[in-house]
Amino acid sequence: MAADAIAVAEEELKPSRSDEEDERAALFSSYIGLSFALFLGLLPKSSAAYVSSLQSRNRILAMKLFEAEDQLRQLRSRRKEDAKANARVTEIYAGHRTRWQQEEKRLLQRIDAADEGAASLRARIKEMERGEAELRAAVERLEKEVAERDEMLDFMARKVEGDGFSEKGVMGGDGGLDPMDHGELDREFSGVRVSGALEPVLEERFLARNGEFEGTADLFAHQNNYVKEFLMPPVDMKLWMDRSARWQDMQYDSLESTHNMKHLVARSLEIDFRRESPWKVDGESSGVSSKLKLLEQELVNLEKPGKEDPSKILSLMRKQSKRYQSLAGKIDDLCRKMRLNDPCDPTLSPEFRTQRQTEFLLEAFRLQHAASETRQKLSTLQAEATKSYLGDDLTAKDKLHTRRSLDSIRNNFKEIQRNSEIWLARIMGDLEGILARDGASRVRDYYSSPFPFGR
């Protein structure tokens, strides 16, 4: 019962509280309205003008606010565009940087490779320096050997000048021993074969070339490392060419001195045999083939001034060129035979080896005789060439061209003749040296030549 009474009392109190709140709100609003009305009533009349000015300023500020917002939007759009442009520029610079890094890596790799190459080159330079030092040592050793050989050859030359000897193709001046009778010499050299029909011509050619022999002998001695006195002296050569006095007043060494000199010559020739034999070279190495090619070209150039009227001398020059080609071919064939059939083959018997060497030497003598005939024809050809080509029917320019061509052809002919004779002389000297070294030189029993290189 009491609870019901309390509930009824609370229900009665709730409406009364809400009414009080409504009254308070109405009173407050009335107070606010009355206060505002009193404020407006108490305002001065001059303040009404400020209201319009404030309104105009409000509108101006509103316009400025609108413009500021518009500018802000534009700035934001520009910032976005600038950000995009900056992003593109950043990408471009990033690509450039990537390429720069790749280029830097490539350059670093090239630098490393260059360093490796420089290191390898330094190693090669060191190897070459070591090789150079070894070669210099070898050159010094060879110079010592050459000096020793020169001393031996000088000793031989002094022996030849002092005593004079004739053993196995080596001839000197007059000696101081007992002379031999001419008849005994004829009986001793009864096996010597001399061509009587050709000898007068050969004697004239040899005497005519007496002045040229010294230069050829010097060149031959230089190429074979002989001293000049080792060859036959020019004074004794004239005596050698005189058949009537060839064996008169000829003196020889005693048996003992000749035996000692024989071993000395054999030892010297054994040292010289270490060099490469001249028959192991071909026409290109001897210089004959190249001179023949130059000669052919000069003959072609010589035809140009005289194309309208071919001269007889030109055909003679071509025949002379063919003679030299044939001679060079025969010498080359001889060298080829000697290379195929080595005259120093140790597997052959001494008799067969000596026979083979002698056959090669006789063939070289025949080729030397052919070379002398070719030289004789060359002298005749040179005398006719100047008369035939330097006539009055040519212009000054053609004469100059012809004179130059003739000089070049003449020099080429001389060089070919000289190289061929030296080539043959070296082959003959090498073969005779082999025979003398083996103690089996019997060239005098097969052939006797008045030429200096035949000895």
mmCIF file of C-alpha atoms in Angstrom, residues 75-276:
data_model
loop_
_atom_site.group_PDB
_atom_site.id
_atom_site.type_symbol
_atom_site.label_atom_id
_atom_site.label_comp_id
_atom_site.label_asym_id
_atom_site.label_seq_id
_atom_site.Cartn_x
_atom_site.Cartn_y
_atom_site.Cartn_z
ATOM 1 C CA LEU A 75 47.629 26.267 -56.934
ATOM 2 C CA ARG A 76 46.611 22.769 -55.966
ATOM 3 C CA SER A 77 46.169 21.781 -59.635
ATOM 4 C CA ARG A 78 49.555 23.309 -60.469
ATOM 5 C CA ARG A 79 51.104 21.470 -57.564
ATOM 6 C CA LYS A 80 49.680 18.244 -58.927
ATOM 7 C CA GLU A 81 51.044 18.976 -62.447
ATOM 8 C CA ASP A 82 54.419 19.954 -60.983
ATOM 9 C CA ALA A 83 54.439 16.783 -58.949
ATOM 10 C CA LYS A 84 53.748 14.741 -62.092
ATOM 11 C CA ALA A 85 56.501 16.609 -63.995
ATOM 12 C CA ASN A 86 58.891 16.112 -61.129
ATOM 13 C CA ALA A 87 58.031 12.426 -61.098
ATOM 14 C CA ARG A 88 58.789 12.196 -64.843
ATOM 15 C CA VAL A 89 62.058 14.098 -64.388
ATOM 16 C CA THR A 90 62.933 11.815 -61.518
ATOM 17 C CA GLU A 91 62.276 8.782 -63.698
ATOM 18 C CA ILE A 92 64.446 10.255 -66.489
ATOM 19 C CA TYR A 93 67.257 10.996 -64.077
ATOM 20 C CA ALA A 94 66.887 7.535 -62.623
ATOM 21 C CA GLY A 95 67.267 6.037 -66.130
ATOM 22 C CA HIS A 96 70.306 8.212 -66.784
ATOM 23 C CA ARG A 97 71.758 7.177 -63.487
ATOM 24 C CA THR A 98 71.200 3.515 -64.336
ATOM 25 C CA ARG A 99 72.961 3.981 -67.679
ATOM 26 C CA TRP A 100 75.760 5.896 -65.982
ATOM 27 C CA GLN A 101 76.185 3.088 -63.509
ATOM 28 C CA GLN A 102 76.293 0.532 -66.332
ATOM 29 C CA GLU A 103 78.830 2.658 -68.222
ATOM 30 C CA GLU A 104 80.862 2.989 -65.053
ATOM 31 C CA LYS A 105 80.840 -0.792 -64.604
ATOM 32 C CA ARG A 106 81.843 -1.280 -68.245
ATOM 33 C CA LEU A 107 84.692 1.218 -67.923
ATOM 34 C CA LEU A 108 85.833 -0.448 -64.726
ATOM 35 C CA GLN A 109 85.828 -3.803 -66.516
ATOM 36 C CA ARG A 110 87.836 -2.281 -69.380
ATOM 37 C CA ILE A 111 90.270 -0.821 -66.865
ATOM 38 C CA ASP A 112 90.654 -4.238 -65.264
ATOM 39 C CA ALA A 113 91.168 -5.852 -68.679
ATOM 40 C CA ALA A 114 93.700 -3.153 -69.600
ATOM 41 C CA ASP A 115 95.525 -3.782 -66.336
ATOM 42 C CA GLU A 116 95.627 -7.500 -67.123
ATOM 43 C CA GLY A 117 96.880 -6.750 -70.650
ATOM 44 C CA ALA A 118 99.530 -4.419 -69.267
ATOM 45 C CA ALA A 119 100.604 -7.115 -66.833
ATOM 46 C CA SER A 120 100.820 -9.692 -69.637
ATOM 47 C CA LEU A 121 102.786 -7.228 -71.784
ATOM 48 C CA ARG A 122 105.173 -6.586 -68.916
ATOM 49 C CA ALA A 123 105.624 -10.337 -68.589
ATOM 50 C CA ARG A 124 106.275 -10.609 -72.339
ATOM 51 C CA ILE A 125 108.731 -7.715 -72.140
ATOM 52 C CA LYS A 126 110.572 -9.512 -69.369
ATOM 53 C CA GLU A 127 110.612 -12.717 -71.436
ATOM 54 C CA MET A 128 111.861 -10.794 -74.474
ATOM 55 C CA GLU A 129 114.531 -9.130 -72.367
ATOM 56 C CA ARG A 130 115.639 -12.530 -71.138
ATOM 57 C CA GLY A 131 115.607 -13.806 -74.727
ATOM 58 C CA GLU A 132 117.595 -10.751 -75.816
ATOM 59 C CA ALA A 133 120.148 -11.434 -73.101
ATOM 60 C CA GLU A 134 120.382 -15.062 -74.224
ATOM 61 C CA LEU A 135 120.752 -13.985 -77.863
ATOM 62 C CA ARG A 136 123.456 -11.504 -76.945
ATOM 63 C CA ALA A 137 125.270 -14.220 -75.063
ATOM 64 C CA ALA A 138 124.917 -16.489 -78.101
ATOM 65 C CA VAL A 139 126.194 -13.687 -80.363
ATOM 66 C CA GLU A 140 129.183 -13.160 -78.106
ATOM 67 C CA ARG A 141 129.860 -16.891 -78.150
ATOM 68 C CA LEU A 142 129.585 -16.973 -81.943
ATOM 69 C CA GLU A 143 131.840 -13.922 -82.221
ATOM 70 C CA LYS A 144 134.416 -15.750 -80.157
ATOM 71 C CA GLU A 145 134.125 -18.775 -82.444
ATOM 72 C CA VAL A 146 134.438 -16.538 -85.515
ATOM 73 C CA ALA A 147 137.480 -14.843 -83.989
ATOM 74 C CA GLU A 148 139.064 -18.231 -83.342
ATOM 75 C CA ARG A 149 138.314 -19.310 -86.898
ATOM 76 C CA ASP A 150 139.707 -16.049 -88.282
ATOM 77 C CA GLU A 151 142.873 -16.604 -86.287
ATOM 78 C CA MET A 152 143.154 -20.083 -87.770
ATOM 79 C CA LEU A 153 142.562 -18.767 -91.296
ATOM 80 C CA ASP A 154 145.092 -15.980 -90.753
ATOM 81 C CA PHE A 155 147.575 -18.597 -89.639
ATOM 82 C CA MET A 156 146.835 -20.575 -92.797
ATOM 83 C CA ALA A 157 147.252 -17.437 -94.919
ATOM 84 C CA ARG A 158 150.591 -16.669 -93.300
ATOM 85 C CA LYS A 159 151.610 -20.270 -93.921
ATOM 86 C CA VAL A 160 150.646 -19.907 -97.580
ATOM 87 C CA GLU A 161 152.607 -16.666 -97.922
ATOM 88 C CA GLY A 162 155.654 -18.039 -96.112
ATOM 89 C CA ASP A 163 155.982 -21.559 -97.452
ATOM 90 C CA GLY A 164 153.575 -21.987 -100.366
ATOM 91 C CA PHE A 165 151.736 -25.262 -100.885
ATOM 92 C CA SER A 166 149.544 -27.133 -103.329
ATOM 93 C CA GLU A 167 147.338 -29.774 -101.765
ATOM 94 C CA LYS A 168 143.812 -30.818 -102.699
ATOM 95 C CA GLY A 169 142.917 -27.814 -104.850
ATOM 96 C CA VAL A 170 144.673 -25.133 -102.648
ATOM 97 C CA MET A 171 147.456 -23.328 -104.576
ATOM 98 C CA GLY A 172 149.996 -20.725 -103.424
ATOM 99 C CA GLY A 173 153.079 -18.852 -104.689
ATOM 100 C CA ASP A 174 156.637 -20.062 -105.262
ATOM 101 C CA GLY A 175 158.116 -22.146 -102.470
ATOM 102 C CA GLY A 176 161.626 -22.881 -101.372
ATOM 103 C CA LEU A 177 161.789 -26.649 -101.972
ATOM 104 C CA ASP A 178 163.119 -28.817 -104.794
ATOM 105 C CA PRO A 179 161.431 -28.151 -108.194
ATOM 106 C CA MET A 180 159.754 -30.994 -110.059
ATOM 107 C CA ASP A 181 160.418 -31.825 -113.646
ATOM 108 C CA HIS A 182 157.799 -30.909 -116.258
ATOM 109 C CA GLY A 183 157.696 -34.427 -117.614
ATOM 110 C CA GLU A 184 157.146 -35.922 -114.170
ATOM 111 C CA LEU A 185 154.265 -33.528 -113.598
ATOM 112 C CA ASP A 186 152.731 -34.547 -116.925
ATOM 113 C CA ARG A 187 152.964 -38.191 -115.895
ATOM 114 C CA GLU A 188 151.509 -37.448 -112.462
ATOM 115 C CA PHE A 189 148.541 -35.543 -113.876
ATOM 116 C CA SER A 190 148.039 -37.786 -116.899
ATOM 117 C CA GLY A 191 144.378 -38.190 -115.897
ATOM 118 C CA VAL A 192 143.656 -34.469 -116.197
ATOM 119 C CA ARG A 193 141.168 -33.644 -118.935
ATOM 120 C CA VAL A 194 141.616 -30.181 -120.515
ATOM 121 C CA SER A 195 139.505 -28.866 -123.365
ATOM 122 C CA GLY A 196 142.013 -27.611 -125.918
ATOM 123 C CA ALA A 197 139.428 -26.129 -128.282
ATOM 124 C CA LEU A 198 137.962 -23.834 -125.676
ATOM 125 C CA GLU A 199 141.127 -22.950 -123.774
ATOM 126 C CA PRO A 200 142.360 -20.018 -125.993
ATOM 127 C CA VAL A 201 138.990 -18.315 -125.684
ATOM 128 C CA LEU A 202 138.928 -18.928 -121.958
ATOM 129 C CA GLU A 203 142.451 -17.564 -121.614
ATOM 130 C CA GLU A 204 141.452 -14.358 -123.419
ATOM 131 C CA ARG A 205 138.344 -14.023 -121.273
ATOM 132 C CA PHE A 206 140.315 -14.597 -118.091
ATOM 133 C CA LEU A 207 142.999 -12.077 -119.016
ATOM 134 C CA ALA A 208 140.329 -9.535 -119.975
ATOM 135 C CA ARG A 209 138.669 -10.059 -116.612
ATOM 136 C CA ASN A 210 141.898 -9.920 -114.641
ATOM 137 C CA GLY A 211 140.979 -6.499 -113.306
ATOM 138 C CA GLU A 212 137.512 -7.653 -112.212
ATOM 139 C CA PHE A 213 138.751 -10.701 -110.337
ATOM 140 C CA GLU A 214 139.964 -8.880 -107.248
ATOM 141 C CA GLY A 215 136.482 -7.493 -106.484
ATOM 142 C CA THR A 216 134.842 -10.875 -107.092
ATOM 143 C CA ALA A 217 137.487 -12.615 -104.996
ATOM 144 C CA ASP A 218 136.907 -10.167 -102.144
ATOM 145 C CA LEU A 219 133.150 -10.799 -102.269
ATOM 146 C CA PHE A 220 133.635 -14.575 -102.444
ATOM 147 C CA ALA A 221 136.129 -14.493 -99.581
ATOM 148 C CA HIS A 222 133.751 -12.341 -97.512
ATOM 149 C CA GLN A 223 130.773 -14.659 -98.088
ATOM 150 C CA ASN A 224 132.832 -17.775 -97.304
ATOM 151 C CA ASN A 225 134.728 -16.194 -94.379
ATOM 152 C CA TYR A 226 138.090 -16.658 -96.161
ATOM 153 C CA VAL A 227 140.866 -14.143 -96.107
ATOM 154 C CA LYS A 228 141.745 -12.640 -99.443
ATOM 155 C CA GLU A 229 145.192 -14.259 -99.553
ATOM 156 C CA PHE A 230 143.570 -17.700 -99.272
ATOM 157 C CA LEU A 231 142.555 -17.416 -102.937
ATOM 158 C CA MET A 232 145.044 -17.504 -105.786
ATOM 159 C CA PRO A 233 147.042 -14.227 -106.024
ATOM 160 C CA PRO A 234 146.585 -12.306 -109.318
ATOM 161 C CA VAL A 235 150.319 -12.495 -110.115
ATOM 162 C CA ASP A 236 150.295 -16.277 -109.905
ATOM 163 C CA MET A 237 147.103 -16.469 -111.969
ATOM 164 C CA LYS A 238 148.842 -15.013 -114.983
ATOM 165 C CA LEU A 239 151.499 -17.651 -114.593
ATOM 166 C CA TRP A 240 148.750 -20.230 -114.200
ATOM 167 C CA MET A 241 147.237 -19.155 -117.543
ATOM 168 C CA ASP A 242 150.578 -19.442 -119.351
ATOM 169 C CA ARG A 243 150.587 -23.048 -120.595
ATOM 170 C CA SER A 244 154.234 -22.996 -121.645
ATOM 171 C CA ALA A 245 155.408 -22.037 -118.156
ATOM 172 C CA ARG A 246 152.537 -23.533 -116.178
ATOM 173 C CA TRP A 247 154.576 -26.275 -114.502
ATOM 174 C CA GLN A 248 157.994 -24.670 -114.667
ATOM 175 C CA ASP A 249 159.637 -23.421 -111.475
ATOM 176 C CA MET A 250 156.787 -24.984 -109.476
ATOM 177 C CA GLN A 251 157.974 -26.058 -106.020
ATOM 178 C CA TYR A 252 156.233 -28.171 -103.409
ATOM 179 C CA ASP A 253 156.390 -28.659 -99.695
ATOM 180 C CA SER A 254 157.950 -31.646 -98.093
ATOM 181 C CA LEU A 255 155.780 -34.615 -97.198
ATOM 182 C CA GLU A 256 155.721 -33.756 -93.504
ATOM 183 C CA SER A 257 154.757 -30.088 -93.960
ATOM 184 C CA THR A 258 152.130 -31.038 -96.530
ATOM 185 C CA HIS A 259 150.683 -33.621 -94.167
ATOM 186 C CA ASN A 260 150.411 -31.069 -91.352
ATOM 187 C CA MET A 261 148.894 -28.464 -93.645
ATOM 188 C CA LYS A 262 146.388 -31.028 -94.933
ATOM 189 C CA HIS A 263 145.062 -31.612 -91.443
ATOM 190 C CA LEU A 264 144.959 -27.868 -90.799
ATOM 191 C CA VAL A 265 142.949 -27.276 -93.984
ATOM 192 C CA ALA A 266 140.609 -30.154 -93.152
ATOM 193 C CA ARG A 267 139.998 -28.728 -89.679
ATOM 194 C CA SER A 268 139.287 -25.252 -91.063
ATOM 195 C CA LEU A 269 136.900 -26.645 -93.651
ATOM 196 C CA GLU A 270 135.172 -28.675 -90.968
ATOM 197 C CA ILE A 271 134.546 -25.445 -89.052
ATOM 198 C CA ASP A 272 133.250 -23.696 -92.194
ATOM 199 C CA PHE A 273 130.982 -26.631 -92.944
ATOM 200 C CA ARG A 274 128.843 -25.663 -89.944
ATOM 201 C CA ARG A 275 127.378 -22.896 -92.024
ATOM 202 C CA GLU A 276 124.461 -23.635 -94.287
#
